Coordinates of C-alpha atoms in Angstrom, one line a residue:
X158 CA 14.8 -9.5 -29.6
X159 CA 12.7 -6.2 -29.9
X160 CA 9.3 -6.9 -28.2
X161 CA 8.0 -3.2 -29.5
X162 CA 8.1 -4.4 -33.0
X163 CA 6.2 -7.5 -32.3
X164 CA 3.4 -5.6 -32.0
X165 CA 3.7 -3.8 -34.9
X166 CA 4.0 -6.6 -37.2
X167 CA 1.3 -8.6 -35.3
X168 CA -1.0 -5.4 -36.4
X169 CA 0.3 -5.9 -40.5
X170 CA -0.3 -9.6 -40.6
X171 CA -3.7 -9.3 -39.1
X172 CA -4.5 -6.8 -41.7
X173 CA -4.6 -9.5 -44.1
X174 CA -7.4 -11.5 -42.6
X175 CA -7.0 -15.3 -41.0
X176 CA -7.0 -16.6 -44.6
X177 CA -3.9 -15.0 -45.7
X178 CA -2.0 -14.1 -42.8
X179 CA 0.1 -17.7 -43.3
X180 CA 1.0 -16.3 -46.5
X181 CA 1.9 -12.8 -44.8
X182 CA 4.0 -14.9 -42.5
X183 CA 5.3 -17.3 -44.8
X184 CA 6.5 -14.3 -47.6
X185 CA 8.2 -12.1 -44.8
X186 CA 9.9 -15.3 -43.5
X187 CA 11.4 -16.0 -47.1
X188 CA 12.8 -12.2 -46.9
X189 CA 14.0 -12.3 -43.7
X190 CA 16.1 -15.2 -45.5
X191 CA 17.4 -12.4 -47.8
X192 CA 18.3 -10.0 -45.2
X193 CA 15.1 -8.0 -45.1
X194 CA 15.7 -5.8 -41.4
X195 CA 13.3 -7.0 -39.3
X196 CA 14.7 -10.4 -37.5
X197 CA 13.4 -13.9 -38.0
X198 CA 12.8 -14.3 -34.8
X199 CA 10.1 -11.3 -34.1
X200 CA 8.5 -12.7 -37.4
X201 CA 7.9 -16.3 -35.5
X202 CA 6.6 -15.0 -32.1
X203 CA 4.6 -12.7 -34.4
X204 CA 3.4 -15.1 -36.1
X205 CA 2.6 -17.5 -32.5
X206 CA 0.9 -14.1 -31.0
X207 CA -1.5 -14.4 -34.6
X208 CA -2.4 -18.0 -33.5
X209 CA -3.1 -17.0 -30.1
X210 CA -5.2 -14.2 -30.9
X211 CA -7.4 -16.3 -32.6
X212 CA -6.1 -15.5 -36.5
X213 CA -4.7 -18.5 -36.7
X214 CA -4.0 -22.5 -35.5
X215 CA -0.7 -22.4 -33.5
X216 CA -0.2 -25.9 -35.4
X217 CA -0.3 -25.0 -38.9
X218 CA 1.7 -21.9 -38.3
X219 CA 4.4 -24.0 -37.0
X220 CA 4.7 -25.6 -40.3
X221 CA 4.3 -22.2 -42.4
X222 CA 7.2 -21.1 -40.3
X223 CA 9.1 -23.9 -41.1
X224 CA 8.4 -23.6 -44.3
X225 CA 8.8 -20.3 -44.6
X226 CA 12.3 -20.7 -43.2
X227 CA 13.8 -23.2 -45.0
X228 CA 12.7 -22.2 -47.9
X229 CA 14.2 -18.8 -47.8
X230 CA 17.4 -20.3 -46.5
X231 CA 16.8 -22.8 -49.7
X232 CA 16.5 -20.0 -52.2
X233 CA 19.6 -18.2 -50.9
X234 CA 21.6 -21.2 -51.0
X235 CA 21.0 -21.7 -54.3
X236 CA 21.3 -18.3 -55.3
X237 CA 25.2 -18.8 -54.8
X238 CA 24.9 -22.0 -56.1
X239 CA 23.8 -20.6 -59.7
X240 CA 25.4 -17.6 -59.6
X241 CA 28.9 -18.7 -57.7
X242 CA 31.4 -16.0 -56.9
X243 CA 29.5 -13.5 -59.3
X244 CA 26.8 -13.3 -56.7
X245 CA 29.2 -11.0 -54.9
X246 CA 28.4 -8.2 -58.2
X247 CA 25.0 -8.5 -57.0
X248 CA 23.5 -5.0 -55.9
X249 CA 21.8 -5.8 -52.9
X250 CA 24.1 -8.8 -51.8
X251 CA 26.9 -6.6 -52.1
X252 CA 25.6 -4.3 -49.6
X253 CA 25.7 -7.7 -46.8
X254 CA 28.6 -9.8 -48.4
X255 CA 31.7 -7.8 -49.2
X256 CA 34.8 -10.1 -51.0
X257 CA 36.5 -9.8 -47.2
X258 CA 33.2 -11.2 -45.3
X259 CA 32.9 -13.8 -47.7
X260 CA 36.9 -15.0 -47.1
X261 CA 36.1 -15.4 -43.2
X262 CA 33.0 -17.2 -44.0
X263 CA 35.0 -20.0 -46.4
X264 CA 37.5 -19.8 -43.8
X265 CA 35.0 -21.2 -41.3
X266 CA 34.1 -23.8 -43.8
X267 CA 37.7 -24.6 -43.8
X268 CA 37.5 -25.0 -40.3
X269 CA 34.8 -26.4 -39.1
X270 CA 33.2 -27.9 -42.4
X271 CA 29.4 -28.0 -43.1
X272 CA 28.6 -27.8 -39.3
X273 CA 28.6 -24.4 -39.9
X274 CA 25.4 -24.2 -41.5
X275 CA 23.8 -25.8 -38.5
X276 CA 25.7 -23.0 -36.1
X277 CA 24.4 -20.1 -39.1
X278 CA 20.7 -20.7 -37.9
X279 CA 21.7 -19.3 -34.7
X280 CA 23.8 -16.9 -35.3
X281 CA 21.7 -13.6 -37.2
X282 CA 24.1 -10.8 -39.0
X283 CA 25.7 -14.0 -40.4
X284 CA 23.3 -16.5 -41.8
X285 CA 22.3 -15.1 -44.8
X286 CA 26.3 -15.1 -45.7
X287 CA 26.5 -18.1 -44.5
X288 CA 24.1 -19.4 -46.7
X289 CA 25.0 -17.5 -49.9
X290 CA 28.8 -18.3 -49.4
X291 CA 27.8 -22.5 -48.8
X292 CA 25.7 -22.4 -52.0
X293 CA 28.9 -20.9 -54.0
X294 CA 30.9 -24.1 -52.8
X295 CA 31.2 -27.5 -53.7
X296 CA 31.5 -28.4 -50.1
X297 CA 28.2 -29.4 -49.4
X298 CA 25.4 -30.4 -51.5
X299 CA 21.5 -28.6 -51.5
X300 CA 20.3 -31.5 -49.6
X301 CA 22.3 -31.6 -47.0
X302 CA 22.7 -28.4 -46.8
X303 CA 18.6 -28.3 -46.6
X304 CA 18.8 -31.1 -43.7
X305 CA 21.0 -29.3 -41.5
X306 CA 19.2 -26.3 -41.8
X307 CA 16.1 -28.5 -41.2
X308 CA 17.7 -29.7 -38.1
X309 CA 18.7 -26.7 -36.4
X310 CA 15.3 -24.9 -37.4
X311 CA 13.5 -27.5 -35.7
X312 CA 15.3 -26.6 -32.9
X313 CA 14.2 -22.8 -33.0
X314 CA 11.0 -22.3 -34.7
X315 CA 8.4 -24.4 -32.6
X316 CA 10.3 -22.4 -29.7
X317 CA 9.4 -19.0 -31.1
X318 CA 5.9 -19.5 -32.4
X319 CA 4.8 -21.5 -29.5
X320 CA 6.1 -19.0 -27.3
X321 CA 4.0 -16.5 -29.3
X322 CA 0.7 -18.3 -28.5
X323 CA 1.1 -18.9 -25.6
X324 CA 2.0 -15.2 -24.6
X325 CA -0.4 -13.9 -26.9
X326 CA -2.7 -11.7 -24.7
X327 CA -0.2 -10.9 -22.2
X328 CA 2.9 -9.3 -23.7
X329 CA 4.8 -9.0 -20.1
X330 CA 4.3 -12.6 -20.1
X331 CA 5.4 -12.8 -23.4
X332 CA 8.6 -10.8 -22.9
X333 CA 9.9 -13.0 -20.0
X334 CA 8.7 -16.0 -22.4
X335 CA 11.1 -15.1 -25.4
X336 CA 14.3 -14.4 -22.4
X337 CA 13.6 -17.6 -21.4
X338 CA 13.3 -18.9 -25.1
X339 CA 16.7 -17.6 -26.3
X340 CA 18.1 -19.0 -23.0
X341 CA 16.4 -22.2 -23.6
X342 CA 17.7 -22.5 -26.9
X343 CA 21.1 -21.5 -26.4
X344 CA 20.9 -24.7 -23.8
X345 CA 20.1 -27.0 -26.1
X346 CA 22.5 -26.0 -28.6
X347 CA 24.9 -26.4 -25.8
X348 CA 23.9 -30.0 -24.9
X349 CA 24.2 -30.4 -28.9
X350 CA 27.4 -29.9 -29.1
X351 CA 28.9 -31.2 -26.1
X352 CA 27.1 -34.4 -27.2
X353 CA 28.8 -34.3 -30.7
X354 CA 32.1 -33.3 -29.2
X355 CA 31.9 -36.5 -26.8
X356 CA 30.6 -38.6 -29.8
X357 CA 33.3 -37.7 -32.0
X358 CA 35.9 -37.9 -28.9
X359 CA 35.0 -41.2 -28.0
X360 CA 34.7 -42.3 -31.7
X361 CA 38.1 -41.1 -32.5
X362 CA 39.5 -43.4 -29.4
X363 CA 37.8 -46.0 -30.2
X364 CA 38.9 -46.1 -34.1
X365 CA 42.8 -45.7 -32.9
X366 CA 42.7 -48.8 -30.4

């Protein structure tokens, strides 16, 4: 994550005043979603530093990221749900989801099944793909598609907003903060899946007793 850019973008969503700057937060959020170039993550701790600069509750922009979030993820989703392979003809999807990034995306679907949109929250140059490619399927529905992506937000955004307040008027505080935050998260992700993996493990012995 690029601390210099935070910021910058703190200084844009201020510039809207504490009665809008959700809705600066909340928009950018949706076009990060689309692949707008500035990462989801700066958007969040942005959007924490607001809260702890006074511009906004902590709390409600918790939920505006969420929101925010899943929302954009929604829209993409069923972007290639309405549109299905066509989506590729797309201008500016084109220019992030080529016809030979979109076979290795199905081929991970192949593979690993819907888990993969959990894993696509965590994993940047590929979510938006991700995304567009699981809406252009019939492997997974919108709703669980919209719980998974639910489940591994919950994960990430209270981390990077929270983080943001709390770092707020110290950003060498702040910088240490979001290392430890991407460790942190990348640790419970971990634990995640080695839980599953034992789940299913012991499931599968179980079931062939």
């Amino acid at each position: 994550m690029d601390l210099v850019n935070i910021p910058d973008l703190v200084n844009f969503f201020s510039r809207f005043g504490n009665e809008f700057s959700y809705l600066a937060v909340f928009s950018t959020l949706i076009l990060c979603g689309f692949g707008l170039p500035i990462p989801e993550d700066i958007s969040l701790v942005s959007g924490g530093v607001l809260a702890g600069l006074g511009y906004a509750n902590e709390h409600v922009m918790f939920g505006v990221g969420m929101a925010g979030v899943l929302v954009g993820d929604g829209s993409v989703f069923l972007l290639g749900r309405v549109f299905g392979e066509k989506v590729l003809q797309i201008p500016f999807i084109a220019k992030f989801l080529t016809p030979e990034r979109f076979s290795k995306v199905q081929e991970k679907f192949s593979k690993y099944g819907n888990w993969v949109v959990f894993m696509a929250r965590f994993m940047p140059g590929l979510r938006m793909p991700i995304y567009l490619t699981a809406g252009t399927s019939d492997r997974i529905s919108f709703f669980r598609f919209l719980f998974l992506d639910m489940f591994a937000a919950a994960i990430s955004v209270p981390i990077w907003v929270y983080l943001g307040h709390y770092g707020a008027k110290n950003l060498d505080l702040l910088s240490t903060l979001v290392r430890q935050g991407q460790i942190t998260i990348f640790a419970l992700l971990g634990i995640l899946v080695l839980g599953l993996v034992l789940y299913f493990t012991i499931k599968k012995k179980r079931s062939g007793k």
